[in-house]
JSON list of C-alpha atoms in Angstrom, two decimals:
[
{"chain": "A", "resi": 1, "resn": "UNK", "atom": "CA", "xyz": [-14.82, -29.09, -19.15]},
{"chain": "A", "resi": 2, "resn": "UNK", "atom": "CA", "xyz": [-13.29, -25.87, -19.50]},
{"chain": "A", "resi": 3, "resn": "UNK", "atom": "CA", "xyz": [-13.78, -22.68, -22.01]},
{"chain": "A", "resi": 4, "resn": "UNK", "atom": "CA", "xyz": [-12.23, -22.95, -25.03]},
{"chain": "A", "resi": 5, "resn": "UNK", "atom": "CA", "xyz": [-9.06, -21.25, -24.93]},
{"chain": "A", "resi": 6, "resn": "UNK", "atom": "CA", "xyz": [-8.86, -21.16, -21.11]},
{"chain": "A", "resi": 7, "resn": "UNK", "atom": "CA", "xyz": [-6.64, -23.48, -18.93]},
{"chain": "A", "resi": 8, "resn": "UNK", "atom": "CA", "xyz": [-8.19, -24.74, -15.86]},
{"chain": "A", "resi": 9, "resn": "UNK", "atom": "CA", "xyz": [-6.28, -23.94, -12.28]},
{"chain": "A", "resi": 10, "resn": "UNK", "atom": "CA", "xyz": [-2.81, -26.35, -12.25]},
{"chain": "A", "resi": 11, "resn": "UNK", "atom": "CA", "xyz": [0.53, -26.47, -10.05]},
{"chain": "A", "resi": 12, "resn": "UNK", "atom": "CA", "xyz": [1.51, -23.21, -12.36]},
{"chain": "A", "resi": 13, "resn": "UNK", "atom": "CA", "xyz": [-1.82, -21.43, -12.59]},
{"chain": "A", "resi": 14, "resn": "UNK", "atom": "CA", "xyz": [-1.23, -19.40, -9.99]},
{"chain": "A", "resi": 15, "resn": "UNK", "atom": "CA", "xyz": [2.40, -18.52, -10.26]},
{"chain": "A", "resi": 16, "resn": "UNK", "atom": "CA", "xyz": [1.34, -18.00, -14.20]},
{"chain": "A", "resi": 17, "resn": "UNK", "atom": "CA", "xyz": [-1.49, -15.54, -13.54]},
{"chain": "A", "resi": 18, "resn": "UNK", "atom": "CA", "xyz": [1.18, -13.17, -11.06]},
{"chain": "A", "resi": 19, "resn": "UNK", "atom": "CA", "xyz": [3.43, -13.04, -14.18]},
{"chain": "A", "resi": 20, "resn": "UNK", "atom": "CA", "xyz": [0.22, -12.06, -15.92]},
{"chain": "A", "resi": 21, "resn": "UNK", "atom": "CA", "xyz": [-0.83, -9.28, -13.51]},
{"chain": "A", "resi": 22, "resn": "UNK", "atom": "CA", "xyz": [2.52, -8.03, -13.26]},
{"chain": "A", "resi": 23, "resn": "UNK", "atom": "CA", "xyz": [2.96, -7.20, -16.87]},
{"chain": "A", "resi": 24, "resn": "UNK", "atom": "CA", "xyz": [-0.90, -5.71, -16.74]},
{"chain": "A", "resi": 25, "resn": "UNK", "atom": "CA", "xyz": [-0.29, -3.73, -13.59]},
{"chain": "A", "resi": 26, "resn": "UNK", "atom": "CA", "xyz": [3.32, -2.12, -15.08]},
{"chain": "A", "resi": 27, "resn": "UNK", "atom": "CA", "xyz": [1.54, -1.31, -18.15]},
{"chain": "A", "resi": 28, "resn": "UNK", "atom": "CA", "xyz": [-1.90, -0.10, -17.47]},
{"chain": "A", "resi": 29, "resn": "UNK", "atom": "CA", "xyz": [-1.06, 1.29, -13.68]},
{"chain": "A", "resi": 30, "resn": "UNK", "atom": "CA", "xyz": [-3.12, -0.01, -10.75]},
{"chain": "A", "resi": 31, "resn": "UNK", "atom": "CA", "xyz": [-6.12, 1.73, -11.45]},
{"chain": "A", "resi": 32, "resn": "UNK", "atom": "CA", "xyz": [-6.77, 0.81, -15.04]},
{"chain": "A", "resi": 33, "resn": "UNK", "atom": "CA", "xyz": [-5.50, -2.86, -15.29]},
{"chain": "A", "resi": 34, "resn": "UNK", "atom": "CA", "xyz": [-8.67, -5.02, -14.32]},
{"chain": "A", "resi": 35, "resn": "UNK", "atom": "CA", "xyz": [-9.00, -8.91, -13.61]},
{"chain": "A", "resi": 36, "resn": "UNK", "atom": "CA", "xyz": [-10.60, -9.22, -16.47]},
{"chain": "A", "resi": 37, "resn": "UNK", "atom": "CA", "xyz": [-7.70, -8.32, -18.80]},
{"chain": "A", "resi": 38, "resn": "UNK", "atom": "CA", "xyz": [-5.09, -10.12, -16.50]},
{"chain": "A", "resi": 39, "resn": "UNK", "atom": "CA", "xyz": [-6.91, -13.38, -16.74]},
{"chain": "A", "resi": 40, "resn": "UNK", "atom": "CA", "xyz": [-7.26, -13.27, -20.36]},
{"chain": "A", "resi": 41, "resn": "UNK", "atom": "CA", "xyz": [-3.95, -12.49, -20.73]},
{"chain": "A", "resi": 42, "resn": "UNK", "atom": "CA", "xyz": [-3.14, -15.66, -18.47]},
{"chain": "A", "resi": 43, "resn": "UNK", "atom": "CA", "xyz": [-5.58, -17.42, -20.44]},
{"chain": "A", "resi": 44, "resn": "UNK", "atom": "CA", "xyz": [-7.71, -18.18, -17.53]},
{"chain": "A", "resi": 45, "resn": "UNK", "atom": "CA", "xyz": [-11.30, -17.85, -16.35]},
{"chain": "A", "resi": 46, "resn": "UNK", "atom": "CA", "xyz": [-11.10, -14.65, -14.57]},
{"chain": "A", "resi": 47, "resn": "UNK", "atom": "CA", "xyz": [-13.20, -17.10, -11.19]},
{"chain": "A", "resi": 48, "resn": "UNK", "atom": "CA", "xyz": [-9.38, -18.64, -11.20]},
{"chain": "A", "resi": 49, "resn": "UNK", "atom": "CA", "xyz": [-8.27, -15.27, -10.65]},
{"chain": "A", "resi": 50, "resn": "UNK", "atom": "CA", "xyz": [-10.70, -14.24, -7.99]},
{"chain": "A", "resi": 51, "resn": "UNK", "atom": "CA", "xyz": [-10.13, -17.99, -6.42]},
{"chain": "A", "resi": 52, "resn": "UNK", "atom": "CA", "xyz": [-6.39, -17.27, -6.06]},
{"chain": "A", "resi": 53, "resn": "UNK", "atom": "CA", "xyz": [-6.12, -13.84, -4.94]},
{"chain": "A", "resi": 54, "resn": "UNK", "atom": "CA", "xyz": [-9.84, -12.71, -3.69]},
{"chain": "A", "resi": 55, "resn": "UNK", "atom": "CA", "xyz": [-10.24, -9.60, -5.60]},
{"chain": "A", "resi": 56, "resn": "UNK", "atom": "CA", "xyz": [-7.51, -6.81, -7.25]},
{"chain": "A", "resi": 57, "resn": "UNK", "atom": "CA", "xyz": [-6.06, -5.63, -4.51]},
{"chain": "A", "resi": 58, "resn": "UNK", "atom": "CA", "xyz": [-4.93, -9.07, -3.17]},
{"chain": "A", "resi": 59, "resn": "UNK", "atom": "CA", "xyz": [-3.86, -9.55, -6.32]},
{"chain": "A", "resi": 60, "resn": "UNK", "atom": "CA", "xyz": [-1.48, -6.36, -6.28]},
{"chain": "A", "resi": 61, "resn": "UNK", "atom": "CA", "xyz": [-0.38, -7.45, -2.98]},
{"chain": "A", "resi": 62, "resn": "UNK", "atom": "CA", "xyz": [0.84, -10.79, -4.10]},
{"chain": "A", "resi": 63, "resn": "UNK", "atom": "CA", "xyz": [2.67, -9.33, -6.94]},
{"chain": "A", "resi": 64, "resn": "UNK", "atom": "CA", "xyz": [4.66, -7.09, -5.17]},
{"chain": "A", "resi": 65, "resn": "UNK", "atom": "CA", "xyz": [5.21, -9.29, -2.18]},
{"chain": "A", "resi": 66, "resn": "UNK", "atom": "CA", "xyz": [3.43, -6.95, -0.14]},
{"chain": "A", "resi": 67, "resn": "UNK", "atom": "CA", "xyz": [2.98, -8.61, 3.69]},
{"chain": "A", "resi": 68, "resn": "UNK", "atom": "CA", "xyz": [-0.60, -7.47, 3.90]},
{"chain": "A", "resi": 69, "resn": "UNK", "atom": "CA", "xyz": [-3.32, -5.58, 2.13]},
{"chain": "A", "resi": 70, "resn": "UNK", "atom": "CA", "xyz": [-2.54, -2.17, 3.42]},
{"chain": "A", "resi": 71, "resn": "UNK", "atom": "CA", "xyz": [-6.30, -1.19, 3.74]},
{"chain": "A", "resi": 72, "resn": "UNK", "atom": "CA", "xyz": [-6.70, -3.89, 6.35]},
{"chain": "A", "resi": 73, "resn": "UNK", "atom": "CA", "xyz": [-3.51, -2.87, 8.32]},
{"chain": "A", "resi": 74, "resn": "UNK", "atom": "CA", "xyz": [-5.40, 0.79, 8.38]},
{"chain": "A", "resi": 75, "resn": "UNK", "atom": "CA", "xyz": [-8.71, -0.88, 9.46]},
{"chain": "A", "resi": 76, "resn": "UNK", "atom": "CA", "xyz": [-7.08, -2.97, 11.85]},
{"chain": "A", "resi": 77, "resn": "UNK", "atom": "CA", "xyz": [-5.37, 0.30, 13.22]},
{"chain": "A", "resi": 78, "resn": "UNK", "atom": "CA", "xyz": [-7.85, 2.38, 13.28]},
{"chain": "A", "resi": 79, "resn": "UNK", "atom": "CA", "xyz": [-10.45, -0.11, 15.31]},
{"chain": "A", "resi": 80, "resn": "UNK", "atom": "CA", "xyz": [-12.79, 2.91, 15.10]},
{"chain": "A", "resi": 81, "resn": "UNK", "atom": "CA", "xyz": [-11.16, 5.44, 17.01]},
{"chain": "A", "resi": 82, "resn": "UNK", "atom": "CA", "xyz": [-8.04, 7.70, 15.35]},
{"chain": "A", "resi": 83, "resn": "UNK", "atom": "CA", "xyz": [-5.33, 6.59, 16.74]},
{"chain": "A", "resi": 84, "resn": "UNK", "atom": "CA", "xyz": [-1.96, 7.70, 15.36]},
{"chain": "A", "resi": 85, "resn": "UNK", "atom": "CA", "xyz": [0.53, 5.38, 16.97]},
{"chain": "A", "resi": 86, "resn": "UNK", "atom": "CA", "xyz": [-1.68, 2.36, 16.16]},
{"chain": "A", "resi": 87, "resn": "UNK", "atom": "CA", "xyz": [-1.74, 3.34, 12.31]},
{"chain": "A", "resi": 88, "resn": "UNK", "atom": "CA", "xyz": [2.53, 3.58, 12.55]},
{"chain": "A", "resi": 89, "resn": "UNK", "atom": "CA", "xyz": [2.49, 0.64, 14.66]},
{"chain": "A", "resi": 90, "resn": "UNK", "atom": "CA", "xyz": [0.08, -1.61, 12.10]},
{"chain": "A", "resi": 91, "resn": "UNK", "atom": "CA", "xyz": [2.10, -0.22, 9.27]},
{"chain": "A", "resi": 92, "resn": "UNK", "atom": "CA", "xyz": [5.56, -1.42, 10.42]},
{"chain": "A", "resi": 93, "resn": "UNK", "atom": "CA", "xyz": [4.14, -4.63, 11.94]},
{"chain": "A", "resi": 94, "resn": "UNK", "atom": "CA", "xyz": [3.46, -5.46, 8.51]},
{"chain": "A", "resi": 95, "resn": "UNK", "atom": "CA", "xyz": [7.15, -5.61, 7.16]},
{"chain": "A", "resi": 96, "resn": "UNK", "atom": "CA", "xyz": [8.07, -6.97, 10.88]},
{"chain": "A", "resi": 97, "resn": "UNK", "atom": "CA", "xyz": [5.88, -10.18, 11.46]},
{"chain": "A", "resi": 98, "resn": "UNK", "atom": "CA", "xyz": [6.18, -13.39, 9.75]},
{"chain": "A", "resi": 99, "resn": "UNK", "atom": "CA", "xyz": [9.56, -12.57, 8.00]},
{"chain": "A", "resi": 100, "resn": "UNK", "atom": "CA", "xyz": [12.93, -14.04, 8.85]},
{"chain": "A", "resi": 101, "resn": "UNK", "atom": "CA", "xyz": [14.35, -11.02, 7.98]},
{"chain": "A", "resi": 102, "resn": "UNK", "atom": "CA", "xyz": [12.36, -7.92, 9.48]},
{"chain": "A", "resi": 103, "resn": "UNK", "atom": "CA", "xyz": [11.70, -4.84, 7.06]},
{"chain": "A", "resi": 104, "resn": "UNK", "atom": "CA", "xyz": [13.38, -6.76, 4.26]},
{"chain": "A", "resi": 105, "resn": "UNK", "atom": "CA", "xyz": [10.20, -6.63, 2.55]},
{"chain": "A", "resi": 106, "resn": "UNK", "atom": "CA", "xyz": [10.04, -2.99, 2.50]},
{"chain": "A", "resi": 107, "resn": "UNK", "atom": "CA", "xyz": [13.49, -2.97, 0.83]},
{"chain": "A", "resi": 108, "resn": "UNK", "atom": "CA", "xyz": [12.34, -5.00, -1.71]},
{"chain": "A", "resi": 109, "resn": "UNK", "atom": "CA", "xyz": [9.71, -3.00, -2.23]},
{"chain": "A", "resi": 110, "resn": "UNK", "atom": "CA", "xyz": [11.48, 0.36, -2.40]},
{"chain": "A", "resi": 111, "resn": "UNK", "atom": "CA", "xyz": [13.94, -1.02, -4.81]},
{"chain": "A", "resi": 112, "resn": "UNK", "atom": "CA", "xyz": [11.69, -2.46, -7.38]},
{"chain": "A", "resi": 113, "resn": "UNK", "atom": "CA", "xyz": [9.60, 0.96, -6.97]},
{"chain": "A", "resi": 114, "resn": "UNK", "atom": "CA", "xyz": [13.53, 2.46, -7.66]},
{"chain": "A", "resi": 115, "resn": "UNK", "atom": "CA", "xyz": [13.91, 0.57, -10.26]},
{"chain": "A", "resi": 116, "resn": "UNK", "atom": "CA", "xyz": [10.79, 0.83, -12.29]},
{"chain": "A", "resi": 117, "resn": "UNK", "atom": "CA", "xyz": [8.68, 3.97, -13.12]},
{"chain": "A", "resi": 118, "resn": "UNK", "atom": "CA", "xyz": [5.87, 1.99, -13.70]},
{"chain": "A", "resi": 119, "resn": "UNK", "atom": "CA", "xyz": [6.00, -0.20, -10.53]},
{"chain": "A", "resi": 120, "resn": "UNK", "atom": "CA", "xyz": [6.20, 3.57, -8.63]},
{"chain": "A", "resi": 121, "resn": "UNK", "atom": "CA", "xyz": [2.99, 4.37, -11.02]},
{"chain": "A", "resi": 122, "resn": "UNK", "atom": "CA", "xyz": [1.03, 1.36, -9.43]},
{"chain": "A", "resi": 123, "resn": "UNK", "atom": "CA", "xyz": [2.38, 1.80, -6.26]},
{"chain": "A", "resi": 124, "resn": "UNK", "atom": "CA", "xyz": [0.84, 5.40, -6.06]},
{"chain": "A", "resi": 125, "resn": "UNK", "atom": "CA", "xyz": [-2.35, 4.70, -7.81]},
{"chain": "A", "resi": 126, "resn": "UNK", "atom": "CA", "xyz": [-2.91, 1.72, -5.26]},
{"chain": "A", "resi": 127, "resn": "UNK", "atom": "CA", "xyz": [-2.03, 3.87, -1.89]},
{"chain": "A", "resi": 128, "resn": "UNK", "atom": "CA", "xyz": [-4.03, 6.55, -3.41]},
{"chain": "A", "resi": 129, "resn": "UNK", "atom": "CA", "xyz": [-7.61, 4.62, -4.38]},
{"chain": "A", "resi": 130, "resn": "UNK", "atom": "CA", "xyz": [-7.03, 1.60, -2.07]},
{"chain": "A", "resi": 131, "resn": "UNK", "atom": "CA", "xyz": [-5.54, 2.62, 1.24]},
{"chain": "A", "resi": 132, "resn": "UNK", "atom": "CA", "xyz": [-6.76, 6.41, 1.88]},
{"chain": "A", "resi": 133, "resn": "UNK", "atom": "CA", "xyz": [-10.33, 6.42, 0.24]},
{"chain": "A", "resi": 134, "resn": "UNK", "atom": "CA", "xyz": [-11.65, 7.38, 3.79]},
{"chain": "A", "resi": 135, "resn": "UNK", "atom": "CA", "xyz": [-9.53, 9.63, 5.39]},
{"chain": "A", "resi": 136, "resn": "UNK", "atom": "CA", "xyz": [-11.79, 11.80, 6.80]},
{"chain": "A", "resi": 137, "resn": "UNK", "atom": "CA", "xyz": [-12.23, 15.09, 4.97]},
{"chain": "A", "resi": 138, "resn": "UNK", "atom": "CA", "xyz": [-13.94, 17.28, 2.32]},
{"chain": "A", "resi": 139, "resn": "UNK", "atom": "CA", "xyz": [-12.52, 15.61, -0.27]},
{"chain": "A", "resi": 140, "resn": "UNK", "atom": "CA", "xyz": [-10.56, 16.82, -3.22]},
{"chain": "A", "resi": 141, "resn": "UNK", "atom": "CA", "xyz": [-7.29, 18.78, -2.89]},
{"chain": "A", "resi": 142, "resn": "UNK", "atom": "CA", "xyz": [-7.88, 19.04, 0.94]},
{"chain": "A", "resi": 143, "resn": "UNK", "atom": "CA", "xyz": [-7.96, 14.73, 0.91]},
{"chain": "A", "resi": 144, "resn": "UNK", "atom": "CA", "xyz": [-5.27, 14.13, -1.78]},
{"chain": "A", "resi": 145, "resn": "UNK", "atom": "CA", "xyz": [-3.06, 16.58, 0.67]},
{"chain": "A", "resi": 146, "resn": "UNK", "atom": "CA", "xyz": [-3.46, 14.77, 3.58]},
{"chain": "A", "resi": 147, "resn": "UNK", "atom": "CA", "xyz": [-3.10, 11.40, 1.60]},
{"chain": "A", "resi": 148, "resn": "UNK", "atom": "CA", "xyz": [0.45, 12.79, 0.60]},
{"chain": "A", "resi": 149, "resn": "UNK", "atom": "CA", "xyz": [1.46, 14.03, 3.81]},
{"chain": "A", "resi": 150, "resn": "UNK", "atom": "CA", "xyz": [0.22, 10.54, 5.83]},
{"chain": "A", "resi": 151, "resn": "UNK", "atom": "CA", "xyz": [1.96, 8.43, 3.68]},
{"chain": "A", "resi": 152, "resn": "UNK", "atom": "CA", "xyz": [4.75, 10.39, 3.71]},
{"chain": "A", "resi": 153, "resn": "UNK", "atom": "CA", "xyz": [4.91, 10.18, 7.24]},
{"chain": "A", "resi": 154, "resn": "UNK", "atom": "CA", "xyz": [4.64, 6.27, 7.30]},
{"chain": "A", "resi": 155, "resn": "UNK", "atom": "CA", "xyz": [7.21, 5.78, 4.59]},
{"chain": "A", "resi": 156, "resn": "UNK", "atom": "CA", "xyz": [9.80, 8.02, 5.85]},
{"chain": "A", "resi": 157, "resn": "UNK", "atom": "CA", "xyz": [9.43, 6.33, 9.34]},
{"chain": "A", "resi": 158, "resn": "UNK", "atom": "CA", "xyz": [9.96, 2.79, 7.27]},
{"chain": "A", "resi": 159, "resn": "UNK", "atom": "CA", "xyz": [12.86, 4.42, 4.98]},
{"chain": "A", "resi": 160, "resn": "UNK", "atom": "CA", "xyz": [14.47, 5.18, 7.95]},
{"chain": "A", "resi": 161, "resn": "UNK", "atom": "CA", "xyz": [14.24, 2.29, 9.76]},
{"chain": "A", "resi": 162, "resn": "UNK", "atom": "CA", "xyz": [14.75, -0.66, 7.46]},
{"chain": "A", "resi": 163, "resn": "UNK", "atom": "CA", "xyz": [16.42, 0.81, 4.05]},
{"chain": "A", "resi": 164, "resn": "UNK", "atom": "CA", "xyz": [19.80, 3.56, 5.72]},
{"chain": "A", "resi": 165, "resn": "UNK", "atom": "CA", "xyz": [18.65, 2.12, 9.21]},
{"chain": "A", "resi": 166, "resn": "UNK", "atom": "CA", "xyz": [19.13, 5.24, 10.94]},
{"chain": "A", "resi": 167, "resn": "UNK", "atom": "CA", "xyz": [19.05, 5.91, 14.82]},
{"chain": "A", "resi": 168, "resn": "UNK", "atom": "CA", "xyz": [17.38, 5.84, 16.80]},
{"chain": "A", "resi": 169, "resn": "UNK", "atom": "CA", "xyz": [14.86, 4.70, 14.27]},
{"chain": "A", "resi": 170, "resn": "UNK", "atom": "CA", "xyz": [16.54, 1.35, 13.09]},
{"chain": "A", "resi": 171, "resn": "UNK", "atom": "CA", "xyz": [17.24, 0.05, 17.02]},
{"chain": "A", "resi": 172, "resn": "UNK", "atom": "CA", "xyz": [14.59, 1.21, 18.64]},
{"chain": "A", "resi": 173, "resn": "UNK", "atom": "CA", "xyz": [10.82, -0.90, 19.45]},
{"chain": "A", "resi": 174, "resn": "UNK", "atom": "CA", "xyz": [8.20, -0.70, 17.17]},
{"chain": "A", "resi": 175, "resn": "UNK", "atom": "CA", "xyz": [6.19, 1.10, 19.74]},
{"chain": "A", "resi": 176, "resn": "UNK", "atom": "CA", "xyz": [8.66, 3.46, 20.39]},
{"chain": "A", "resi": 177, "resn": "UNK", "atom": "CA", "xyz": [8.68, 4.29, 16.92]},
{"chain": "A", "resi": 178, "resn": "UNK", "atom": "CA", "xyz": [4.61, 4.41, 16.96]},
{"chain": "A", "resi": 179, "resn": "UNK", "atom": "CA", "xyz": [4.76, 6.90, 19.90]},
{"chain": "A", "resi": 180, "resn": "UNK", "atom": "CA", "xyz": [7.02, 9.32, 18.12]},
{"chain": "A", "resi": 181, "resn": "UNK", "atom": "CA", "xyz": [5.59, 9.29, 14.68]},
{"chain": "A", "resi": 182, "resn": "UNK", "atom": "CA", "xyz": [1.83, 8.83, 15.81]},
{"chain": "A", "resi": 183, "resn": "UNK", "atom": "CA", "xyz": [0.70, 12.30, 17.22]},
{"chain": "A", "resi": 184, "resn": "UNK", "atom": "CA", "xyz": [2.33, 13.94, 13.39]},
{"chain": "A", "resi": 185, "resn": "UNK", "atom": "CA", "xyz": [-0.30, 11.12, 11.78]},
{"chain": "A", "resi": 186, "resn": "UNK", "atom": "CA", "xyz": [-3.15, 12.52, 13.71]},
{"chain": "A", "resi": 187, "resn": "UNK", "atom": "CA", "xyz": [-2.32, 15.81, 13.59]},
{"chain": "A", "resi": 188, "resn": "UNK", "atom": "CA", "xyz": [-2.37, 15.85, 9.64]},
{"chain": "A", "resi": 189, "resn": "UNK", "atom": "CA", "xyz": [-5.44, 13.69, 9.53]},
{"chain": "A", "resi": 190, "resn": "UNK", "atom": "CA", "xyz": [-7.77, 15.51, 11.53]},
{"chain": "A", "resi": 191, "resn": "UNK", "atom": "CA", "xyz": [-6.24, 19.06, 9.76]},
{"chain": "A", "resi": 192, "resn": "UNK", "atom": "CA", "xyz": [-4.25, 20.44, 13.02]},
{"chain": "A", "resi": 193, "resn": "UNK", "atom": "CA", "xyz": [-1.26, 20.61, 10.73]},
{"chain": "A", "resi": 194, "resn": "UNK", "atom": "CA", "xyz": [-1.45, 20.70, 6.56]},
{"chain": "A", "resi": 195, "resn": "UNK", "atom": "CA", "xyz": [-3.99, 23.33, 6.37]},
{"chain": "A", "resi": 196, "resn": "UNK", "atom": "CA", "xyz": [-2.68, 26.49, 4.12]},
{"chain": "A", "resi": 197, "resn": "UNK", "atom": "CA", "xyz": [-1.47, 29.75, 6.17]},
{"chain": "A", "resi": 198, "resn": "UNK", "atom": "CA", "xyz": [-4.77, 32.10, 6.75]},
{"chain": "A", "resi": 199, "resn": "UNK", "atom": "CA", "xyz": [-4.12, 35.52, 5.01]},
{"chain": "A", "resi": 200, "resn": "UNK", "atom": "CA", "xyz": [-4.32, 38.16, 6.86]},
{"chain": "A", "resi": 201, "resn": "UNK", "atom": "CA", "xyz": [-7.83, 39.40, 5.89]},
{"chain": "A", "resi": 202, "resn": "UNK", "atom": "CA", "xyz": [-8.58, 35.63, 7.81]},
{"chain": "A", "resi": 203, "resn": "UNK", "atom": "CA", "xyz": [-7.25, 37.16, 10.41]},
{"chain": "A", "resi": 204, "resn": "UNK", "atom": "CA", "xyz": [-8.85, 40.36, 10.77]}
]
C-alpha cells in the first residue's frame, strides 16, 4: 500500500514527475531544487523519482531533452588522458547520434535557454557544479575561468554548427571539427592560454 498522500508509479507517473521537476528546476535553479521537493510536489515517493531518472542530474537531463548526461560525455572523453579533440568530439556526438535530425537537439535547447531566464539559470548552475567539478586546477577564480572559457569553446563550436550552420563548421565531419577546436580546449585547461598578462615586475 502506498503513503498517504502519495500516488504509486502509473502510465503518467513519469511524464507527471518531469512537469514536476520542470517547474522546481525554473524556480529554485539547478542547484537548489532537490528530489525531495520535486517528488512532493508530484506527490510521489521521492524512490519513484530516483527509479525513473537515477539521481538529479538524470533528472535535469530528461527535462530538457538533453541526449546525455554531459558529465559522462566528459568522462567518456577524457578516458584518462586530456585529450581536446575527444572532449569536442564527445560533446557534438551527443546532439549527433540517435536523432533523426542531427544537432536539432541543441536548437531546442538554445531556444528554450532563449526563451527563459530561468531555464539559462539552470542551465549554468548544472554545467557549472555537474560537468566541470574536476577540471584540473587550484580552484576558485582560476577554475570558474577556465569553466567559462571551455564551455565557451564547446558551445560556440555547436552554435555554429547546428543553430546559423556556418562553414565550414555546419558541412564539415565531426572529427574535423574535433581537430580544429580540440588543441584551444587543452590549451585553456591545462592554463597555456587564460592565465592573466604577467606585469612587468613578473618579468623582471
Amino acid at each position: 500500500m502506498s503513503r498517504a498522500g502519495r500516488r504509486p508509479g502509473g502510465a503518467d507517473t513519469r511524464a507527471e514527475i518531469l512537469e514536476a521537476a520542470r517547474a522546481e528546476f525554473g524556480e529554485r535553479g539547478y542547484t537548489a531544487a532537490t528530489v525531495r521537493q520535486v517528488a512532493r510536489r508530484a506527490h510521489v515517493d521521492p524512490a519513484l523519482v530516483y527509479h525513473y531518472f537515477a539521481d538529479k542530474p538524470g533528472l535535469f537531463v530528461a527535462c530538457l531533452d538533453l541526449p546525455a548526461d554531459p558529465r559522462a560525455v566528459q568522462t567518456q572523453a577524457r578516458g584518462g588522458e586530456l585529450d581536446g579533440a575527444r572532449i569536442v568530439d564527445r560533446f557534438l556526438a551527443q546532439w549527433e547520434e540517435g536523432t533523426d535530425e542531427p544537432g536539432k537537439p541543441f536548437v531546442t535547447l538554445t531556444q528554450a535557454v532563449s526563451s527563459s531566464p530561468e531555464v539559462a539559470r539552470a542551465v549554468r548552475e548544472f554545467i557549472t557544479e555537474r560537468v566541470w567539478t574536476r577540471v584540473p586546477g587550484s580552484g576558485g577564480e582560476t577554475a570558474a575561468r577556465t569553466t567559462a572559457m571551455v564551455s565557451s569553446q564547446l558551445l560556440g563550436a555547436a552554435w555554429a554548427r547546428y543553430v546559423i550552420r556556418m562553414e565550414p563548421f555546419a558541412s564539415a565531419s565531426r572529427s574535423e571539427v574535433a581537430a580544429w577546436v580540440g588543441p584551444t580546449i587543452e590549451a585553456y585547461i591545462t592554463g597555456r592560454l587564460g592565465r592573466p598578462a604577467a606585469s612587468k615586475e613578473e618579468d623582471e
